[in-house]
Amino acid sequence: MASTANQQTPCPEETPSDAVLRSFLGYMLKRTYLTARPLALAGMTQFDLRVPSFSCLSLIVENPGIAPSVLAECLKMERSNIVVVIDELESRDLIIRQRSKTDRRRYELTATVLGRHVHDQSVEEVRRQEERLFAGMTEEERAQIFKLLSKIESSAPD
Amino acid sequence: MASTANQQTPCPEETPSDAVLRSFLGYMLKRTYLTARPLALAGMTQFDLRVPSFSCLSLIVENPGIAPSVLAECLKMERSNIVVVIDELESRDLIIRQRSKTDRRRYELTATVLGRHVHDQSVEEVRRQEERLFAGMTEEERAQIFKLLSKIESSAPD
DNA sequence: TATTGTTATACTCTATAACTATA
DNA sequence: TATAGTTATAGAGTATAACAATA
């Protein structure tokens, strides 16, 4: 049974137990992401980037000519939401949007020099911030967490 | 450098690289959580629970008499947002809300018999769903991922 | 003066439906 | 007919500010 732990404990004033929740991977993932996100945000907001715009910019830098729909699929975002991010990145001259000549429905997204610069700088800054997460962890543990997260992610049906 | 990988690659049609993003723990955590959440949701929506209500109910079951403010702190949610969840749980007769006799500003939250039943059932169901995430993982790896996530979480300043 | 619960509100991210232009 | 991009809109989750009651 899940809830028979300390049902009789009178009134946990300031030290409640979340043992049941902590036995769920989803809960632990959310808590850990909640720890990591503010650090990542601190690194990217210096460049007026949020998580979606940072991710999109990074993919565009790494994959010149990528189409919005491919971007959406890769980031598991809706195309409709990608458009807004693309619009912003373009208006800030971080990327350019060109019609594909082979398929005129598509756009080819490419980072500008400024975009690559902002990307590289923000990547460096987010990296620096994230370093704090690994305090007291060995190189082996560090590699292990990435390996295990990949393994879990690849268990997805889709 | 972060973005010097395949800048010359012409146009990645359907297989873009997100190697840079994957080197960030935050990105991997988000992707993994994105894999885990639908499964957890599938387990709890059967009982008309979402992540916040499921978490609150679990903490109340495990900590009878817990106050909303303690709940908020433990789940790292705002008190103002806890209220809405509490309201719903109470209106569904899953919990009761009683004024504390020692501090009349506080409420003491307790799960009803129905609440404990719904909790236990949903915990069981979410557990069953999450099992799928661990496909192909050894018991050791399973324990390791929890250990490493805890370690990272505890690196938080707060 | 500080804290607890509360309300109202705004913001971010995400999801859905419908449209257009191209294929 | 199917797909890419787009628009508008709604929803969930979260964050902020102000307030009344109580300490």
CSV table of C-alpha atoms (C1' of nucleotides) in Angstrom, one decimal:
chain,number,residue,atom,x,y,z
A,1,MET,CA,0.0,0.0,0.0
A,2,ALA,CA,1.2,3.5,-0.7
A,3,SER,CA,-0.4,5.6,2.0
A,4,THR,CA,0.0,3.6,5.1
A,5,ALA,CA,3.3,5.2,6.0
A,6,ASN,CA,2.7,7.7,8.8
A,7,GLN,CA,-1.0,8.2,8.7
A,8,GLN,CA,-1.2,8.6,12.4
A,9,THR,CA,1.5,11.3,12.7
A,10,PRO,CA,-0.4,14.2,14.2
A,11,CYS,CA,0.6,17.4,12.4
A,12,PRO,CA,3.9,17.8,10.5
A,13,GLU,CA,4.6,21.4,11.2
A,14,GLU,CA,7.5,22.2,8.9
A,15,THR,CA,9.0,18.9,7.8
A,16,PRO,CA,6.3,17.1,5.8
A,17,SER,CA,7.2,13.8,4.1
A,18,ASP,CA,6.9,13.4,0.3
A,19,ALA,CA,8.2,9.9,0.2
A,20,VAL,CA,5.4,8.6,-1.9
A,21,LEU,CA,5.8,11.3,-4.5
A,22,ARG,CA,9.6,10.8,-4.5
A,23,SER,CA,9.1,7.2,-5.5
A,24,PHE,CA,7.8,8.5,-8.9
A,25,LEU,CA,10.3,9.3,-11.6
A,26,GLY,CA,8.1,12.0,-13.0
A,27,TYR,CA,8.1,13.9,-9.7
A,28,MET,CA,11.9,13.6,-9.4
A,29,LEU,CA,12.3,14.8,-12.9
A,30,LYS,CA,10.1,17.7,-12.4
A,31,ARG,CA,11.9,18.7,-9.1
A,32,THR,CA,15.3,18.4,-10.7
A,33,TYR,CA,14.2,20.4,-13.8
A,34,LEU,CA,12.8,23.0,-11.4
A,35,THR,CA,16.3,23.2,-9.9
A,36,ALA,CA,18.0,23.4,-13.3
A,37,ARG,CA,15.7,25.8,-15.1
A,38,PRO,CA,16.4,29.0,-13.1
A,39,LEU,CA,20.1,28.5,-13.7
A,40,ALA,CA,19.6,28.0,-17.4
A,41,LEU,CA,17.3,31.0,-17.6
A,42,ALA,CA,19.8,33.1,-15.8
A,43,GLY,CA,22.3,32.3,-18.5
A,44,MET,CA,20.0,33.0,-21.4
A,45,THR,CA,17.9,36.0,-20.2
A,46,GLN,CA,21.1,38.1,-20.4
A,47,PHE,CA,20.6,37.7,-24.1
A,48,ASP,CA,16.9,38.2,-24.1
A,49,LEU,CA,16.3,34.5,-24.8
A,50,ARG,CA,13.8,32.2,-23.1
A,51,VAL,CA,13.9,28.4,-23.2
A,52,PRO,CA,11.9,28.1,-26.5
A,53,SER,CA,13.9,30.8,-28.3
A,54,PHE,CA,17.2,29.5,-27.0
A,55,SER,CA,16.4,26.0,-28.2
A,56,CYS,CA,15.2,27.2,-31.6
A,57,LEU,CA,18.2,29.4,-32.2
A,58,SER,CA,20.5,26.6,-31.2
A,59,LEU,CA,18.9,24.1,-33.7
A,60,ILE,CA,19.0,26.7,-36.4
A,61,VAL,CA,22.6,27.4,-35.8
A,62,GLU,CA,23.4,23.7,-35.8
A,63,ASN,CA,21.3,22.9,-38.8
A,64,PRO,CA,21.4,25.7,-41.4
A,65,GLY,CA,18.4,25.7,-43.7
A,66,ILE,CA,16.2,23.8,-41.3
A,67,ALA,CA,12.5,24.1,-41.9
A,68,PRO,CA,10.1,25.3,-39.1
A,69,SER,CA,8.1,22.0,-39.3
A,70,VAL,CA,11.3,20.0,-38.7
A,71,LEU,CA,12.2,22.4,-35.9
A,72,ALA,CA,8.8,21.7,-34.4
A,73,GLU,CA,9.1,18.0,-34.6
A,74,CYS,CA,12.6,17.9,-33.2
A,75,LEU,CA,11.7,20.1,-30.2
A,76,LYS,CA,8.3,18.4,-29.8
A,77,MET,CA,6.6,21.8,-30.1
A,78,GLU,CA,3.5,22.7,-32.2
A,79,ARG,CA,4.2,24.3,-35.5
A,80,SER,CA,1.9,27.1,-34.6
A,81,ASN,CA,4.0,27.9,-31.5
A,82,ILE,CA,7.2,27.7,-33.5
A,83,VAL,CA,6.1,30.5,-35.8
A,84,VAL,CA,5.9,33.0,-33.0
A,85,VAL,CA,9.4,32.1,-31.8
A,86,ILE,CA,10.7,32.3,-35.4
A,87,ASP,CA,9.0,35.7,-35.9
A,88,GLU,CA,10.8,37.0,-32.8
A,89,LEU,CA,14.2,35.6,-33.8
A,90,GLU,CA,13.9,37.1,-37.3
A,91,SER,CA,12.7,40.5,-36.1
A,92,ARG,CA,15.8,40.6,-33.9
A,93,ASP,CA,18.0,39.8,-36.9
A,94,LEU,CA,19.3,36.6,-35.3
A,95,ILE,CA,18.0,34.4,-38.1
A,96,ILE,CA,16.8,34.8,-41.7
A,97,ARG,CA,13.9,33.1,-43.3
A,98,GLN,CA,14.1,32.2,-47.0
A,99,ARG,CA,11.6,30.5,-49.2
A,100,SER,CA,12.8,27.1,-50.4
A,101,LYS,CA,13.3,27.0,-54.1
A,102,THR,CA,12.5,23.3,-54.4
A,103,ASP,CA,9.3,23.4,-52.3
A,104,ARG,CA,7.8,26.8,-52.1
A,105,ARG,CA,5.7,25.9,-49.1
A,106,ARG,CA,8.8,25.7,-47.0
A,107,TYR,CA,11.1,28.1,-45.4
A,108,GLU,CA,14.8,27.7,-44.9
A,109,LEU,CA,16.0,29.1,-41.6
A,110,THR,CA,19.6,30.2,-41.2
A,111,ALA,CA,21.3,32.0,-38.4
A,112,THR,CA,22.9,35.4,-39.1
A,113,VAL,CA,26.4,36.3,-37.9
A,114,LEU,CA,24.8,38.1,-35.0
A,115,GLY,CA,22.6,35.1,-34.3
A,116,ARG,CA,25.6,32.7,-34.2
A,117,HIS,CA,27.4,35.1,-31.9
A,118,VAL,CA,24.4,35.4,-29.5
A,119,HIS,CA,24.0,31.7,-29.6
A,120,ASP,CA,27.7,30.9,-28.8
A,121,GLN,CA,27.7,33.5,-26.0
A,122,SER,CA,24.5,32.3,-24.4
A,123,VAL,CA,25.5,28.6,-24.8
A,124,GLU,CA,28.7,29.5,-22.9
A,125,GLU,CA,26.8,31.3,-20.2
A,126,VAL,CA,24.2,28.6,-19.7
A,127,ARG,CA,27.0,26.1,-19.6
A,128,ARG,CA,28.7,28.1,-16.9
A,129,GLN,CA,25.5,28.3,-14.9
A,130,GLU,CA,24.7,24.6,-15.2
A,131,GLU,CA,28.1,23.7,-13.8
A,132,ARG,CA,26.7,24.5,-10.4
A,133,LEU,CA,24.3,21.6,-10.7
A,134,PHE,CA,27.2,19.1,-10.8
A,135,ALA,CA,28.9,20.2,-7.6
A,136,GLY,CA,30.1,17.2,-5.8
A,137,MET,CA,29.6,14.8,-8.7
A,138,THR,CA,32.3,12.7,-10.3
A,139,GLU,CA,32.8,12.8,-14.0
A,140,GLU,CA,31.5,9.3,-14.1
A,141,GLU,CA,28.2,10.3,-12.3
A,142,ARG,CA,27.9,13.2,-14.7
A,143,ALA,CA,28.2,10.9,-17.7
A,144,GLN,CA,25.8,8.4,-16.1
A,145,ILE,CA,23.0,10.9,-15.6
A,146,PHE,CA,23.0,11.8,-19.3
A,147,LYS,CA,23.1,8.2,-20.3
A,148,LEU,CA,20.2,7.2,-18.0
A,149,LEU,CA,18.1,10.1,-19.1
A,150,SER,CA,18.7,9.2,-22.8
A,151,LYS,CA,17.7,5.7,-22.0
A,152,ILE,CA,14.4,6.7,-20.4
A,153,GLU,CA,13.6,9.1,-23.1
A,154,SER,CA,14.1,6.5,-25.8
A,155,SER,CA,11.6,4.3,-24.1
A,156,ALA,CA,8.9,6.6,-25.5
A,157,PRO,CA,6.5,5.0,-27.9
A,158,ASP,CA,6.9,7.9,-30.4
B,1,MET,CA,33.3,26.4,-29.6
B,2,ALA,CA,29.7,25.4,-29.5
B,3,SER,CA,28.4,26.0,-33.0
B,4,THR,CA,31.2,25.0,-35.3
B,5,ALA,CA,30.0,21.4,-35.6
B,6,ASN,CA,28.3,21.1,-39.0
B,7,GLN,CA,27.8,24.7,-40.1
B,8,GLN,CA,28.4,23.8,-43.7
B,9,THR,CA,25.9,20.9,-43.9
B,10,PRO,CA,23.5,22.2,-46.6
B,11,CYS,CA,20.0,21.4,-45.4
B,12,PRO,CA,19.1,18.6,-42.9
B,13,GLU,CA,15.8,17.6,-44.3
B,14,GLU,CA,14.5,15.3,-41.6
B,15,THR,CA,17.3,14.4,-39.3
B,16,PRO,CA,18.5,17.6,-37.6
B,17,SER,CA,21.2,17.5,-34.9
B,18,ASP,CA,20.5,18.7,-31.4
B,19,ALA,CA,23.9,17.8,-30.1
B,20,VAL,CA,24.5,21.2,-28.5
B,21,LEU,CA,21.2,21.2,-26.7
B,22,ARG,CA,21.7,17.6,-25.6
B,23,SER,CA,24.9,18.6,-23.8
B,24,PHE,CA,22.7,20.6,-21.4
B,25,LEU,CA,21.3,18.8,-18.4
B,26,GLY,CA,18.2,21.1,-18.4
B,27,TYR,CA,17.4,20.1,-22.0
B,28,MET,CA,17.7,16.4,-21.2
B,29,LEU,CA,15.6,16.8,-18.0
B,30,LYS,CA,12.9,18.6,-20.0
B,31,ARG,CA,12.8,16.0,-22.7
B,32,THR,CA,12.8,13.1,-20.2
B,33,TYR,CA,10.0,14.8,-18.2
B,34,LEU,CA,8.1,15.3,-21.5
B,35,THR,CA,8.4,11.5,-21.9
B,36,ALA,CA,7.3,10.7,-18.4
B,37,ARG,CA,4.5,13.2,-18.0
B,38,PRO,CA,1.9,11.8,-20.4
B,39,LEU,CA,2.2,8.4,-18.8
B,40,ALA,CA,1.7,9.8,-15.3
B,41,LEU,CA,-1.2,11.9,-16.6
B,42,ALA,CA,-2.8,8.9,-18.1
B,43,GLY,CA,-2.7,7.2,-14.7
B,44,MET,CA,-4.2,10.1,-12.8
B,45,THR,CA,-6.7,11.6,-15.2
B,46,GLN,CA,-8.7,8.4,-14.7
B,47,PHE,CA,-9.4,9.9,-11.3
B,48,ASP,CA,-9.9,13.4,-12.5
B,49,LEU,CA,-6.5,14.4,-11.1
B,50,ARG,CA,-3.9,16.6,-12.7
B,51,VAL,CA,-0.3,16.9,-11.6
B,52,PRO,CA,-0.9,19.7,-9.0
B,53,SER,CA,-4.0,18.1,-7.5
B,54,PHE,CA,-2.4,14.6,-7.5
B,55,SER,CA,0.7,16.0,-5.7
B,56,CYS,CA,-1.3,18.0,-3.2
B,57,LEU,CA,-3.6,15.0,-2.4
B,58,SER,CA,-0.6,12.8,-1.9
B,59,LEU,CA,1.1,15.2,0.5
B,60,ILE,CA,-2.1,15.6,2.5
B,61,VAL,CA,-2.7,11.9,2.7
B,62,GLU,CA,0.9,11.4,3.9
B,63,ASN,CA,0.9,14.3,6.2
B,64,PRO,CA,-2.5,14.7,7.9
B,65,GLY,CA,-3.1,18.2,9.3
B,66,ILE,CA,-0.6,19.8,7.0
B,67,ALA,CA,-1.2,23.5,6.4
B,68,PRO,CA,-1.6,25.0,2.9
B,69,SER,CA,1.5,27.1,3.3
B,70,VAL,CA,3.6,24.1,4.2
B,71,LEU,CA,2.2,22.3,1.2
B,72,ALA,CA,3.2,25.2,-1.0
B,73,GLU,CA,6.7,25.3,0.3
B,74,CYS,CA,7.2,21.6,-0.1
B,75,LEU,CA,5.9,21.5,-3.6
B,76,LYS,CA,7.6,24.8,-4.5
B,77,MET,CA,4.2,26.2,-5.5
B,78,GLU,CA,2.8,29.7,-4.7
B,79,ARG,CA,0.3,29.8,-1.8
B,80,SER,CA,-2.1,31.6,-4.1
B,81,ASN,CA,-2.1,28.6,-6.5
B,82,ILE,CA,-2.3,26.0,-3.8
B,83,VAL,CA,-5.7,27.6,-2.7
B,84,VAL,CA,-7.3,26.8,-6.0
B,85,VAL,CA,-6.2,23.2,-5.8
B,86,ILE,CA,-7.3,22.8,-2.2
B,87,ASP,CA,-10.7,24.3,-3.1
B,88,GLU,CA,-11.2,21.7,-5.8
B,89,LEU,CA,-10.1,18.8,-3.6
B,90,GLU,CA,-12.4,19.9,-0.8
B,91,SER,CA,-15.4,20.4,-3.1
B,92,ARG,CA,-14.8,16.9,-4.3
B,93,ASP,CA,-14.8,15.6,-0.7
B,94,LEU,CA,-11.3,14.2,-1.1
B,95,ILE,CA,-10.0,16.4,1.8
B,96,ILE,CA,-11.4,18.4,4.7
B,97,ARG,CA,-10.2,21.8,5.8
B,98,GLN,CA,-10.3,22.7,9.5
B,99,ARG,CA,-9.2,25.8,11.3
B,100,SER,CA,-6.2,25.2,13.6
B,101,LYS,CA,-7.1,25.7,17.2
B,102,THR,CA,-3.6,26.8,18.2
B,103,ASP,CA,-3.2,29.3,15.3
B,104,ARG,CA,-6.5,30.5,13.8
B,105,ARG,CA,-4.8,31.8,10.7
B,106,ARG,CA,-4.0,28.3,9.6
B,107,TYR,CA,-6.0,25.5,8.2
B,108,GLU,CA,-5.3,21.8,8.9
B,109,LEU,CA,-5.8,19.7,5.8
B,110,THR,CA,-6.8,16.0,6.1
B,111,ALA,CA,-7.8,13.4,3.5
B,112,THR,CA,-11.2,11.8,3.8
B,113,VAL,CA,-11.7,8.1,3.4
B,114,LEU,CA,-12.7,8.7,-0.2
B,115,GLY,CA,-9.6,10.9,-0.6
B,116,ARG,CA,-7.3,8.2,0.7
B,117,HIS,CA,-9.0,5.7,-1.6
B,118,VAL,CA,-8.7,7.8,-4.7
B,119,HIS,CA,-5.1,8.5,-3.7
B,120,ASP,CA,-4.1,4.9,-3.3
B,121,GLN,CA,-5.8,3.9,-6.5
B,122,SER,CA,-4.2,6.7,-8.5
B,123,VAL,CA,-0.8,6.0,-7.1
B,124,GLU,CA,-1.1,2.4,-8.1
B,125,GLU,CA,-2.2,3.4,-11.6
B,126,VAL,CA,0.5,6.0,-12.1
B,127,ARG,CA,3.1,3.5,-10.8
B,128,ARG,CA,1.9,1.0,-13.4
B,129,GLN,CA,2.2,3.5,-16.2
B,130,GLU,CA,5.6,4.6,-15.1
B,131,GLU,CA,6.9,1.1,-15.2
B,132,ARG,CA,7.1,1.5,-19.0
B,133,LEU,CA,9.8,4.1,-18.6
B,134,PHE,CA,12.1,1.6,-17.1
B,135,ALA,CA,11.9,-0.9,-19.9
B,136,GLY,CA,15.3,-2.4,-20.5
B,137,MET,CA,16.9,-0.9,-17.4
B,138,THR,CA,18.5,-2.9,-14.6
B,139,GLU,CA,17.5,-2.5,-11.0
B,140,GLU,CA,20.8,-0.9,-10.4
B,141,GLU,CA,20.3,1.7,-13.1
B,142,ARG,CA,16.8,2.3,-11.8
B,143,ALA,CA,18.1,3.1,-8.4
B,144,GLN,CA,21.0,5.1,-9.8
B,145,ILE,CA,18.8,7.5,-11.7
B,146,PHE,CA,16.9,8.4,-8.5
B,147,LYS,CA,20.1,8.8,-6.6
B,148,LEU,CA,21.6,11.1,-9.2
B,149,LEU,CA,18.5,13.2,-9.6
B,150,SER,CA,18.4,13.7,-5.8
B,151,LYS,CA,22.0,14.7,-5.8
B,152,ILE,CA,21.4,17.3,-8.5
B,153,GLU,CA,18.3,18.6,-6.8
B,154,SER,CA,20.1,19.0,-3.5
B,155,SER,CA,22.7,21.2,-5.2
B,156,ALA,CA,20.1,23.9,-5.2
B,157,PRO,CA,21.0,27.1,-3.2
B,158,ASP,CA,17.5,27.2,-1.5
C,1,DT,C1',5.1,44.1,12.2
C,2,DA,C1',4.9,39.3,10.1
C,3,DT,C1',2.3,35.5,8.6
C,4,DT,C1',-1.7,32.8,6.6
C,5,DG,C1',-5.0,32.4,3.5
C,6,DT,C1',-7.3,34.6,-0.2
C,7,DT,C1',-8.5,37.1,-4.6
C,8,DA,C1',-7.6,39.0,-8.9
C,9,DT,C1',-4.6,39.4,-12.5
C,10,DA,C1',-0.9,38.7,-15.8
C,11,DC,C1',2.4,36.0,-18.0
C,12,DT,C1',4.6,31.8,-20.2
C,13,DC,C1',4.1,27.7,-22.4
C,14,DT,C1',1.2,24.6,-24.7
C,15,DA,C1',-2.8,22.8,-27.5
C,16,DT,C1',-6.6,23.0,-31.0
C,17,DA,C1',-9.0,24.5,-35.0
C,18,DA,C1',-9.3,26.7,-39.1
C,19,DC,C1',-7.4,29.1,-42.9
C,20,DT,C1',-3.9,29.9,-47.4
C,21,DA,C1',-0.7,28.5,-50.5
C,22,DT,C1',1.7,25.3,-52.4
C,23,DA,C1',2.5,20.3,-53.7
D,1,DT,C1',-5.6,15.2,-51.1
D,2,DA,C1',-1.9,16.2,-48.2
D,3,DT,C1',1.6,19.3,-46.2
D,4,DA,C1',3.9,23.9,-44.6
D,5,DG,C1',3.2,27.9,-42.6
D,6,DT,C1',0.0,31.0,-40.3
D,7,DT,C1',-3.5,33.1,-37.3
D,8,DA,C1',-6.5,33.2,-33.5
D,9,DT,C1',-7.8,31.4,-29.4
D,10,DA,C1',-8.2,28.6,-25.3
D,11,DG,C1',-6.1,26.2,-21.6
D,12,DA,C1',-2.8,24.8,-17.9
D,13,DG,C1',0.6,26.2,-14.9
D,14,DT,C1',2.9,29.7,-12.7
D,15,DA,C1',4.0,34.4,-10.8
D,16,DT,C1',2.9,39.0,-8.6
D,17,DA,C1',0.4,42.3,-5.9
D,18,DA,C1',-2.8,43.6,-2.7
D,19,DC,C1',-5.9,42.6,1.0
D,20,DA,C1',-8.3,40.8,5.7
D,21,DA,C1',-7.7,38.1,9.6
D,22,DT,C1',-4.7,36.6,13.0
D,23,DA,C1',-0.4,36.3,15.4
